[in-house]
mmCIF file of C-alpha atoms and ligand atoms in Angstrom:
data_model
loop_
_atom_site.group_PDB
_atom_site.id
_atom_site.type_symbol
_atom_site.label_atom_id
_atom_site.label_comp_id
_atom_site.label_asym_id
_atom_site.label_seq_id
_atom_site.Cartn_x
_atom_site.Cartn_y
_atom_site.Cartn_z
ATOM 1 C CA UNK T 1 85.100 45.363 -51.053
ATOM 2 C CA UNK T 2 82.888 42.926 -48.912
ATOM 3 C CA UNK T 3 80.315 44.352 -47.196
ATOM 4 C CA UNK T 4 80.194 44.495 -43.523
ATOM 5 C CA UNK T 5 77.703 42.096 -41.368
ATOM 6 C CA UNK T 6 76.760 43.126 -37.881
ATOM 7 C CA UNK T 7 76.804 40.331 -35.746
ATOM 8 C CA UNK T 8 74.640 39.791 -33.161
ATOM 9 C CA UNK T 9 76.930 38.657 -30.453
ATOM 10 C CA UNK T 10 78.277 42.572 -30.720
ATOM 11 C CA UNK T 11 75.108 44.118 -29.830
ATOM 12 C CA UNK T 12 73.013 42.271 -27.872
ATOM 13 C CA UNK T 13 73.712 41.518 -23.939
ATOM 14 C CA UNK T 14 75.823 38.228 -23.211
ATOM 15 C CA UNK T 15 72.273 36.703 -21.606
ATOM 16 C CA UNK T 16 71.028 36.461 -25.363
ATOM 17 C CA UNK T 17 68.215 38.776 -24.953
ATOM 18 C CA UNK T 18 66.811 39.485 -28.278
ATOM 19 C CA UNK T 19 66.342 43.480 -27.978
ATOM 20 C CA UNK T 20 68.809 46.665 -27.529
ATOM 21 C CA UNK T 21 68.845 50.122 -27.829
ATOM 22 C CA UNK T 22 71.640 52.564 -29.346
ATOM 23 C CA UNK T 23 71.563 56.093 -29.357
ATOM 24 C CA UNK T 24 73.361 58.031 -32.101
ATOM 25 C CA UNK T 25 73.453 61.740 -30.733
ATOM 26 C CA UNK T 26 74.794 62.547 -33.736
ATOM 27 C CA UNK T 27 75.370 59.053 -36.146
ATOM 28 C CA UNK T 28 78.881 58.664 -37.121
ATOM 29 C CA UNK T 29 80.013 57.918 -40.742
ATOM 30 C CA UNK T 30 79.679 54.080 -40.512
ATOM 31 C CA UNK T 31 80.213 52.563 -44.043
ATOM 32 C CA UNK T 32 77.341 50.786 -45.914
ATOM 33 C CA UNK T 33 76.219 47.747 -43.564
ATOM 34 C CA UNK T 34 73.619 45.006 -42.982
ATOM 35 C CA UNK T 35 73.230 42.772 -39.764
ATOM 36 C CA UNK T 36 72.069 39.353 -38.861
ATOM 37 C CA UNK T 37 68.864 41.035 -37.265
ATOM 38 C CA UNK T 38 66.442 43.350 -37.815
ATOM 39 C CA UNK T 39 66.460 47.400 -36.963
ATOM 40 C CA UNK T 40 63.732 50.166 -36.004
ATOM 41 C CA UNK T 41 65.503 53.393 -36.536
ATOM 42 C CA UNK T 42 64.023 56.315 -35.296
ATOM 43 C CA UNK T 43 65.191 59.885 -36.248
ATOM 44 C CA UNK T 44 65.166 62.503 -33.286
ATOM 45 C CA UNK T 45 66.514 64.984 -35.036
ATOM 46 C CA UNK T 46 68.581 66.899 -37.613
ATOM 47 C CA UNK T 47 68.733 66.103 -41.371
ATOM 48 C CA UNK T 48 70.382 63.712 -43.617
ATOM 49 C CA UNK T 49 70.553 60.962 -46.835
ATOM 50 C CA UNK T 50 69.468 56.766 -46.640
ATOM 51 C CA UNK T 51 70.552 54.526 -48.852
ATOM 52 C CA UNK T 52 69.306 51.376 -48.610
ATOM 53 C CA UNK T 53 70.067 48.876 -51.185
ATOM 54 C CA UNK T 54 69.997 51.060 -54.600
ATOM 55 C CA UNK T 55 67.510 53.525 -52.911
ATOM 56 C CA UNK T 56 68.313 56.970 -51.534
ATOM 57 C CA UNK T 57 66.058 59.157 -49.538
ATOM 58 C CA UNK T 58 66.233 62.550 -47.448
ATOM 59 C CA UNK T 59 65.537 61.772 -44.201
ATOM 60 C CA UNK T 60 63.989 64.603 -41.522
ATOM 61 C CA UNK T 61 62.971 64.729 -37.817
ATOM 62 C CA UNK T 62 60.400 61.995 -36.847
ATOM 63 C CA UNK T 63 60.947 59.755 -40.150
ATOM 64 C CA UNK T 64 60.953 56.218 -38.574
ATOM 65 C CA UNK T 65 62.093 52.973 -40.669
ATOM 66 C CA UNK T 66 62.590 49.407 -40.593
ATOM 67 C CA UNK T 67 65.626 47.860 -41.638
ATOM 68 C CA UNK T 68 65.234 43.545 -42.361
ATOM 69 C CA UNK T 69 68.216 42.127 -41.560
ATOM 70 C CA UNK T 70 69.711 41.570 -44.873
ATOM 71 C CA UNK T 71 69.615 44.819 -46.688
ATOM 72 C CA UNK T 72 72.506 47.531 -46.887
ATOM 73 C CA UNK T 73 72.475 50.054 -45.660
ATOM 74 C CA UNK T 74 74.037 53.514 -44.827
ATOM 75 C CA UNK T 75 73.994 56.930 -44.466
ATOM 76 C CA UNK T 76 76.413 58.970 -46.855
ATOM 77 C CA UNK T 77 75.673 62.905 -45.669
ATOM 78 C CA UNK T 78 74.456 63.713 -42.537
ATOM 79 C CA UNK T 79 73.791 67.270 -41.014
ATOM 80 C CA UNK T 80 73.687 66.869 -37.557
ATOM 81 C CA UNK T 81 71.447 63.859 -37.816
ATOM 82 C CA UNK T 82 71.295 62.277 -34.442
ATOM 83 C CA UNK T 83 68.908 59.162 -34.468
ATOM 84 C CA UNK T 84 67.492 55.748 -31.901
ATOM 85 C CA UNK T 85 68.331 52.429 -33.241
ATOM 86 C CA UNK T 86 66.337 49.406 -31.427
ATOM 87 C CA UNK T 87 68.077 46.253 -32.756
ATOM 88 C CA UNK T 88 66.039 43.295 -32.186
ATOM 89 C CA UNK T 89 65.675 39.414 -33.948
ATOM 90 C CA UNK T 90 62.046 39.209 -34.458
ATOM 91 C CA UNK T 91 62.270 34.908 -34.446
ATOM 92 C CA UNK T 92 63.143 35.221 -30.932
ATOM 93 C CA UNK T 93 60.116 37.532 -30.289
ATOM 94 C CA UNK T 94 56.793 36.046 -31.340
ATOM 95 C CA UNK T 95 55.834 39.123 -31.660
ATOM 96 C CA UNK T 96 52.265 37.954 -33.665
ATOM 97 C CA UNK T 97 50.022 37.570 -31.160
ATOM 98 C CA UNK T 98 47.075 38.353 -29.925
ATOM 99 C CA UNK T 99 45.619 41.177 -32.472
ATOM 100 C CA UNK T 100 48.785 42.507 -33.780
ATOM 101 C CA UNK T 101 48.312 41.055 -36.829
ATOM 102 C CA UNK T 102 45.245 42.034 -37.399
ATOM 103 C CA UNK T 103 46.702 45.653 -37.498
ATOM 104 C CA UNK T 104 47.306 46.557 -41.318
ATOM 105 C CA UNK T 105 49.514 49.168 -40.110
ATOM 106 C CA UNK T 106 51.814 46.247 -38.782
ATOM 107 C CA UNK T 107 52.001 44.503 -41.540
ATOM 108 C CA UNK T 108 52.655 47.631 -43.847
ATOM 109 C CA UNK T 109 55.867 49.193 -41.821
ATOM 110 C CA UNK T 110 57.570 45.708 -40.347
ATOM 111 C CA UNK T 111 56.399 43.464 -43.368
ATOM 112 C CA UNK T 112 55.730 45.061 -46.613
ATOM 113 C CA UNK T 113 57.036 48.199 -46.026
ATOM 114 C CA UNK T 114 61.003 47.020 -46.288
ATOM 115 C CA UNK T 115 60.340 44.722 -48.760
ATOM 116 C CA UNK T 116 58.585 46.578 -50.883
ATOM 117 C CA UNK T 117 60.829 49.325 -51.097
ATOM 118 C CA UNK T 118 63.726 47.357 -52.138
ATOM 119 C CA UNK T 119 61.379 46.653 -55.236
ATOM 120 C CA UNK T 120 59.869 49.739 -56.087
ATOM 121 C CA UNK T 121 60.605 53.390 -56.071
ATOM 122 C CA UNK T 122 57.997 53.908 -53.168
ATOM 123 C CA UNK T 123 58.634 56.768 -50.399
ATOM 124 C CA UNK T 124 55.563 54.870 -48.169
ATOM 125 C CA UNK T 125 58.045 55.691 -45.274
ATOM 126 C CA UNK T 126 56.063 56.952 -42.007
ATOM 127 C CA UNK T 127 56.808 60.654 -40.772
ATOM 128 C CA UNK T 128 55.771 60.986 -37.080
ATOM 129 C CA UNK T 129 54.225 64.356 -35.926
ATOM 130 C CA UNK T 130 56.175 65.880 -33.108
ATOM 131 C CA UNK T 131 53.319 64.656 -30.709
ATOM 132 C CA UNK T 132 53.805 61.017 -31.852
ATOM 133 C CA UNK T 133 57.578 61.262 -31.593
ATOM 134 C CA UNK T 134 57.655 62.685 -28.224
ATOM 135 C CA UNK T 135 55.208 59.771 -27.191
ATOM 136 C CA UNK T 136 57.445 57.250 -28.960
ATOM 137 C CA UNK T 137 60.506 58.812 -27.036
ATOM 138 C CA UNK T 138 58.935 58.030 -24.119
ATOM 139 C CA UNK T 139 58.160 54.842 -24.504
ATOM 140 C CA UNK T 140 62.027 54.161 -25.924
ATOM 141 C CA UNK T 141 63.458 55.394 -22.564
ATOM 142 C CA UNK T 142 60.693 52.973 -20.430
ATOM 143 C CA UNK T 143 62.689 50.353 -22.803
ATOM 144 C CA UNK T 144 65.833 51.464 -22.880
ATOM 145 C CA UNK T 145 65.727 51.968 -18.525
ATOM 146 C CA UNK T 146 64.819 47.877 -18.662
ATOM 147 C CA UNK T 147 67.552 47.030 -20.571
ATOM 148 C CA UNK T 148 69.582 48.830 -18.627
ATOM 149 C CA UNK T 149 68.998 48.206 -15.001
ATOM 150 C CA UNK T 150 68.334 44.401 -16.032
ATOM 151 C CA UNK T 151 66.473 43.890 -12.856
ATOM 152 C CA UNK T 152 64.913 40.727 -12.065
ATOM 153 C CA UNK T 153 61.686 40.447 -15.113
ATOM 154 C CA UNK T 154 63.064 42.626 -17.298
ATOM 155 C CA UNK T 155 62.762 39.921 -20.279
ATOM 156 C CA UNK T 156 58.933 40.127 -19.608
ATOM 157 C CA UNK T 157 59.723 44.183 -19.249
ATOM 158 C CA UNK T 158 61.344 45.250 -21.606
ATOM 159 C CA UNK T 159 59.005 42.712 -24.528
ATOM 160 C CA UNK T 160 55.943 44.563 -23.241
ATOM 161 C CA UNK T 161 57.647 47.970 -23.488
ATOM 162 C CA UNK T 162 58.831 46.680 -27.589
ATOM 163 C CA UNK T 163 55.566 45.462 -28.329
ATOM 164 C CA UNK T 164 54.114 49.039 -27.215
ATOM 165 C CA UNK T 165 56.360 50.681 -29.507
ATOM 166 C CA UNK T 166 55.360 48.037 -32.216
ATOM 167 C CA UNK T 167 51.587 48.441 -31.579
ATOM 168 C CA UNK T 168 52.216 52.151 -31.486
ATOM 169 C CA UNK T 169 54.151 52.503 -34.677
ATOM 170 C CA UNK T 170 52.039 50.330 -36.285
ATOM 171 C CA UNK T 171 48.936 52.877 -35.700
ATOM 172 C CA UNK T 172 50.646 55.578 -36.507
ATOM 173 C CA UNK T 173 51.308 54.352 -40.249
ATOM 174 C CA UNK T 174 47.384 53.991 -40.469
ATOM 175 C CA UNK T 175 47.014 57.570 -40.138
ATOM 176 C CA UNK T 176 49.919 58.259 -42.007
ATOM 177 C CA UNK T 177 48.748 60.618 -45.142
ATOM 178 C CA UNK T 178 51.912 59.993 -47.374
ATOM 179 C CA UNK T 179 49.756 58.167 -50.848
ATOM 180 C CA UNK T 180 52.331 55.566 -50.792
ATOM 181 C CA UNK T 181 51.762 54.744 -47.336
ATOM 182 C CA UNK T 182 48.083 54.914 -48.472
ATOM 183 C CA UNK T 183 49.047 51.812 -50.731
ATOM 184 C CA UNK T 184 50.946 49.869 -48.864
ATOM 185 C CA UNK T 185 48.333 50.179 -45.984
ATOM 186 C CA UNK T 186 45.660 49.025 -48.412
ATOM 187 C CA UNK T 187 47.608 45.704 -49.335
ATOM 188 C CA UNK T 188 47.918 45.786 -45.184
ATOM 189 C CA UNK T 189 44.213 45.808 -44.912
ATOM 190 C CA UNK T 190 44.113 42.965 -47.417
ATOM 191 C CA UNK T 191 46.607 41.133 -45.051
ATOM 192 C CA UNK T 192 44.938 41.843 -42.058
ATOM 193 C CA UNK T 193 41.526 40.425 -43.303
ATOM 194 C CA UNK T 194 43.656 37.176 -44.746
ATOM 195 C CA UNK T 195 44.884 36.746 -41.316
ATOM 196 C CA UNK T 196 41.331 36.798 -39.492
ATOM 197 C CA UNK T 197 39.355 34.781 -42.248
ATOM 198 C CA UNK T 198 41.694 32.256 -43.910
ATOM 199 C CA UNK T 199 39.116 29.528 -43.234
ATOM 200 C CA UNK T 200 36.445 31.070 -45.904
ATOM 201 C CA UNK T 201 36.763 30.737 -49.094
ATOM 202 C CA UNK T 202 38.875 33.096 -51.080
ATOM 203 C CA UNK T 203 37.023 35.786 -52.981
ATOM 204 C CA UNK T 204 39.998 37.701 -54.977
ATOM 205 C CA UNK T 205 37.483 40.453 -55.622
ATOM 206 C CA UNK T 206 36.486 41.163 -52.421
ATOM 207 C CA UNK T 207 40.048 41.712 -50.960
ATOM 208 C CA UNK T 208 40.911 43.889 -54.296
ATOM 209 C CA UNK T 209 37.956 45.531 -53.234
ATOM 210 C CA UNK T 210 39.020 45.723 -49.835
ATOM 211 C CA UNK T 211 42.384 47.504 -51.112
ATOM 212 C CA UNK T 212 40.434 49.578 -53.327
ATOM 213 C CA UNK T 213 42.351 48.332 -56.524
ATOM 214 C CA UNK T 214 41.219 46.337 -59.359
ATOM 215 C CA UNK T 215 42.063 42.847 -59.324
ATOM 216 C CA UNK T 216 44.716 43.279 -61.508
ATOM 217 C CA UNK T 217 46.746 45.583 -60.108
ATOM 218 C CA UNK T 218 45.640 43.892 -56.564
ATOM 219 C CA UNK T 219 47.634 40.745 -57.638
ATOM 220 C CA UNK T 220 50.276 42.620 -59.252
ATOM 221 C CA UNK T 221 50.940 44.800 -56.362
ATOM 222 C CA UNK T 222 50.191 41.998 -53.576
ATOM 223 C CA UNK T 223 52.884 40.023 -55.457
ATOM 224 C CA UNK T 224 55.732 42.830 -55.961
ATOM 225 C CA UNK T 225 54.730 43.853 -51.961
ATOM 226 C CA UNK T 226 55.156 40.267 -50.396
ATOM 227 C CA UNK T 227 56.672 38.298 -53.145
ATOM 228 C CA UNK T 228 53.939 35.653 -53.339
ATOM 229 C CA UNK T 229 50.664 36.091 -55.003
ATOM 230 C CA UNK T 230 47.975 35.713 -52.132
ATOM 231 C CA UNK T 231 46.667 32.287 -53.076
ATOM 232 C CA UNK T 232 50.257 31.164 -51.947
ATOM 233 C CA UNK T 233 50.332 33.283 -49.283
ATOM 234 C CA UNK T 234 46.647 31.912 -47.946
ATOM 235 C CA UNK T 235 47.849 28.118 -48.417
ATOM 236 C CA UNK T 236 50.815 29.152 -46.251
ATOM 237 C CA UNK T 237 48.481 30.756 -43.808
ATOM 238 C CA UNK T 238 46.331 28.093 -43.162
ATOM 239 C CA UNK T 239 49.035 25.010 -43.538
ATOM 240 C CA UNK T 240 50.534 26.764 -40.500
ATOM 241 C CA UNK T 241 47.123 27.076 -38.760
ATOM 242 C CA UNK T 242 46.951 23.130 -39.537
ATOM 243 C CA UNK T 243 50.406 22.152 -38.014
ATOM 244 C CA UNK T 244 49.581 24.235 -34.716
ATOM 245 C CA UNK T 245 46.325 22.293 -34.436
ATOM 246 C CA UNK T 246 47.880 18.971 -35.272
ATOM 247 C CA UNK T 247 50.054 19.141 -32.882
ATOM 248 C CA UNK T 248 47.341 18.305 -30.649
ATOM 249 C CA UNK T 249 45.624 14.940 -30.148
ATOM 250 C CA UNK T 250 42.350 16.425 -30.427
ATOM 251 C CA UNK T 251 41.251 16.409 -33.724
ATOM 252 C CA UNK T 252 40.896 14.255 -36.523
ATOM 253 C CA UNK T 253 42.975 14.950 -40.147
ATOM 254 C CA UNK T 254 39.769 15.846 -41.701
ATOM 255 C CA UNK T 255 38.503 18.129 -39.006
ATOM 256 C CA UNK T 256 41.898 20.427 -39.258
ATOM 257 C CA UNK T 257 41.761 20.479 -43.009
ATOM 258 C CA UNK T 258 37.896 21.352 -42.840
ATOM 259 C CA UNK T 259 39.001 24.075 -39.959
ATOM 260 C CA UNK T 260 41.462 25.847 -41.464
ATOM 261 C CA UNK T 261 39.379 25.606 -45.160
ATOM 262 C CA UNK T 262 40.189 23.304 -47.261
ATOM 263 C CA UNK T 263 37.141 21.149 -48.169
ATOM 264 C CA UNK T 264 38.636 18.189 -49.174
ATOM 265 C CA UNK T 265 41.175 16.188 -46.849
ATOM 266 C CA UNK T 266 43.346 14.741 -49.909
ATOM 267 C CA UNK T 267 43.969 18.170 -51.586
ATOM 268 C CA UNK T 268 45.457 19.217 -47.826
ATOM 269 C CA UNK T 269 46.986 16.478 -47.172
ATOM 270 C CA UNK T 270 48.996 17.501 -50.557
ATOM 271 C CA UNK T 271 49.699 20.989 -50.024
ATOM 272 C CA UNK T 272 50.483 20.759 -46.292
ATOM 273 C CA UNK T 273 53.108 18.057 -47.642
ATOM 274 C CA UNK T 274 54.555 21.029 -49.941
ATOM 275 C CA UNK T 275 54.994 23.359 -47.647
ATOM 276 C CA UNK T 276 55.864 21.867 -44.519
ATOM 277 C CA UNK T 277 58.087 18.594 -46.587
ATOM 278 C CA UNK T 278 55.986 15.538 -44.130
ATOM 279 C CA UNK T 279 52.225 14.728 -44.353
ATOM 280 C CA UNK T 280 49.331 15.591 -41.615
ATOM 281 C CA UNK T 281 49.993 12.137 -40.249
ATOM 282 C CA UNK T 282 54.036 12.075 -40.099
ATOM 283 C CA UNK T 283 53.901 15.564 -38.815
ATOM 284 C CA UNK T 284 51.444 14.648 -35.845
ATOM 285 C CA UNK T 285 53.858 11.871 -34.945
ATOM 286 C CA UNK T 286 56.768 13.686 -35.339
ATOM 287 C CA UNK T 287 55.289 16.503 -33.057
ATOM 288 C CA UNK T 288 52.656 15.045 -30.264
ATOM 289 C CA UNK T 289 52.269 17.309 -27.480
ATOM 290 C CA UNK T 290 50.816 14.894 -24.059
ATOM 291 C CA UNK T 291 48.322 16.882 -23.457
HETATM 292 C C1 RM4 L 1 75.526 52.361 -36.285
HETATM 293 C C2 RM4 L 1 74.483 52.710 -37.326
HETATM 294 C C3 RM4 L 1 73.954 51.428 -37.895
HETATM 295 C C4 RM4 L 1 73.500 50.484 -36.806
HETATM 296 C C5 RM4 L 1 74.562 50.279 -35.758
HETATM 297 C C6 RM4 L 1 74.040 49.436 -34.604
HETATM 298 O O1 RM4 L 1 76.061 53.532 -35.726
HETATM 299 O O2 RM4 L 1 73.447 53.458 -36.735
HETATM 300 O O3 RM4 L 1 72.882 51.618 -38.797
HETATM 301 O O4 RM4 L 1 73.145 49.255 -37.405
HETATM 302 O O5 RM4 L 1 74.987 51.528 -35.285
HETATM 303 NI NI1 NI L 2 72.217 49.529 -39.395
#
């Protein structure tokens, strides 16, 4: 039997905007799915099973997950489970900016979270309090009224009202008390401080210490969690910091590879030309902005 892909062009409003919101008051037996973009789902209430890839787990009032676009899922006994689904294609978002990233929350429940569940026999999933899911609510129907009425700005709307929820969600899992949540949330933390010093040098003991694991299990767990050990993951940090800064005139090839910490221009030059397929040079031709 071939499984079932939920197409975008089905659920998201003929202007192409990238988020929507479907209530389940109660879900339906659906059939074991996946879709071409990514899902929040948020239980309201009642009781049920997930299964998602091999992995099944009860799910209760206030559980909240993330679904990546790719995986399976479905949801073979339900007792009266009504739940929120907000679809949305995170490419279309740019939803990393400002200081989201430096939450490790975010990167725990959107990043690591689905991924590394699909890997390992982890519950890490985030249970709201009824306080936090009554907040949460709220800030669904804000986004769920913009979609709706579609009123001239809503795009700008209806993205601040999503990246609330994000930001929101994304504290709550730092608070959540779960010990796998505690673990993933560590690796987070890792992340986080990654993201906000990839121009010093690495110190592979510090961020184990930072996740309060021994370097051993730091790598192994860092590498299960994001399927990259994080030497790979901060040369793909800071190549990306490089092409952003190339593509303006301002700076020399040697001052972006010294910015974004590499301390010799050749070794860059090499990796950037890994990652990204072009050299420093071809890329800032290919990609010179005027001003
Ligand atoms: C279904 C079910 C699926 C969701 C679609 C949009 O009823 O909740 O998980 O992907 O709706
Ligand atoms: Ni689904």
């Amino acid at each position: 039997m071939s499984l079932t892909v939920l197409q975008r062009r089905d659920w998201f409003g003929t202007d192409g905007f990238p988020i929507a919101v479907e209530r389940r008051n109660p879900q339906q037996p659906f059939g074991l799915h996946a879709h071409d973009f990514a899902e929040i789902v948020i239980i309201t209430s009642g009781r049920g099973i997930h299964k998602a890839g091999r992995e099944t787990h009860p799910l209760n009032t206030g559980d909240v997950f993330v679904i990546g676009g790719s995986r399976p899922h479905d949801y073979p006994s339900m007792d009266q489970l009504c739940l929120v689904n907000i679809l949305y294609q995170p490419e279309k978002l740019e939803l990393e900016n400002q200081d989201l990233p430096s939450l490790p929350g975010y990167h725990a429940l959107f990043i690591l979270e689905p991924a590394w569940r699909r890997r390992h026999k982890f519950n890490s999933r985030l249970r709201l309090s009824p306080a936090e899911l009554a907040r949460l609510l709220g800030l669904v129907d804000q986004l769920e009224t913009e979609l709706t009425q579609r009123s001239q700005g809503f795009r700008f709307l209806a993205t601040a009202c999503f990246m609330q929820i994000i930001g929101y969600l994304a504290r709550c899992f730092a608070h959540a008390p779960n010990p796998d949540s505690r673990a993933l949330l560590r690796i987070g933390e890792a992340i986080s401080h990654l993201e906000a010093h990839y121009q010093a040098p690495t110190n592979l003991n510090r961020l184990a210490a930072l996740a309060h694991m021994s370097k051993r299990n730091f790598m192994r767990n860092f590498k299960a969690a994001m399927g990259n050990s994080p030497i790979a993951y901060l040369m793909q940090l800071r190549v990306n910091r490089a092409a952003a800064l190339l593509r303006r005139p301002h700076k020399s090839i040697t001052e972006v590879a010294f910015e974004v910490g590499f301390e010799d221009s050749n070794y860059f030059s090499r990796q950037f030309k890994n990652l990204i397929g072009v050299t420093p040079m071809q890329y800032r031709k290919q990609h010179a902005s005027l001003d």
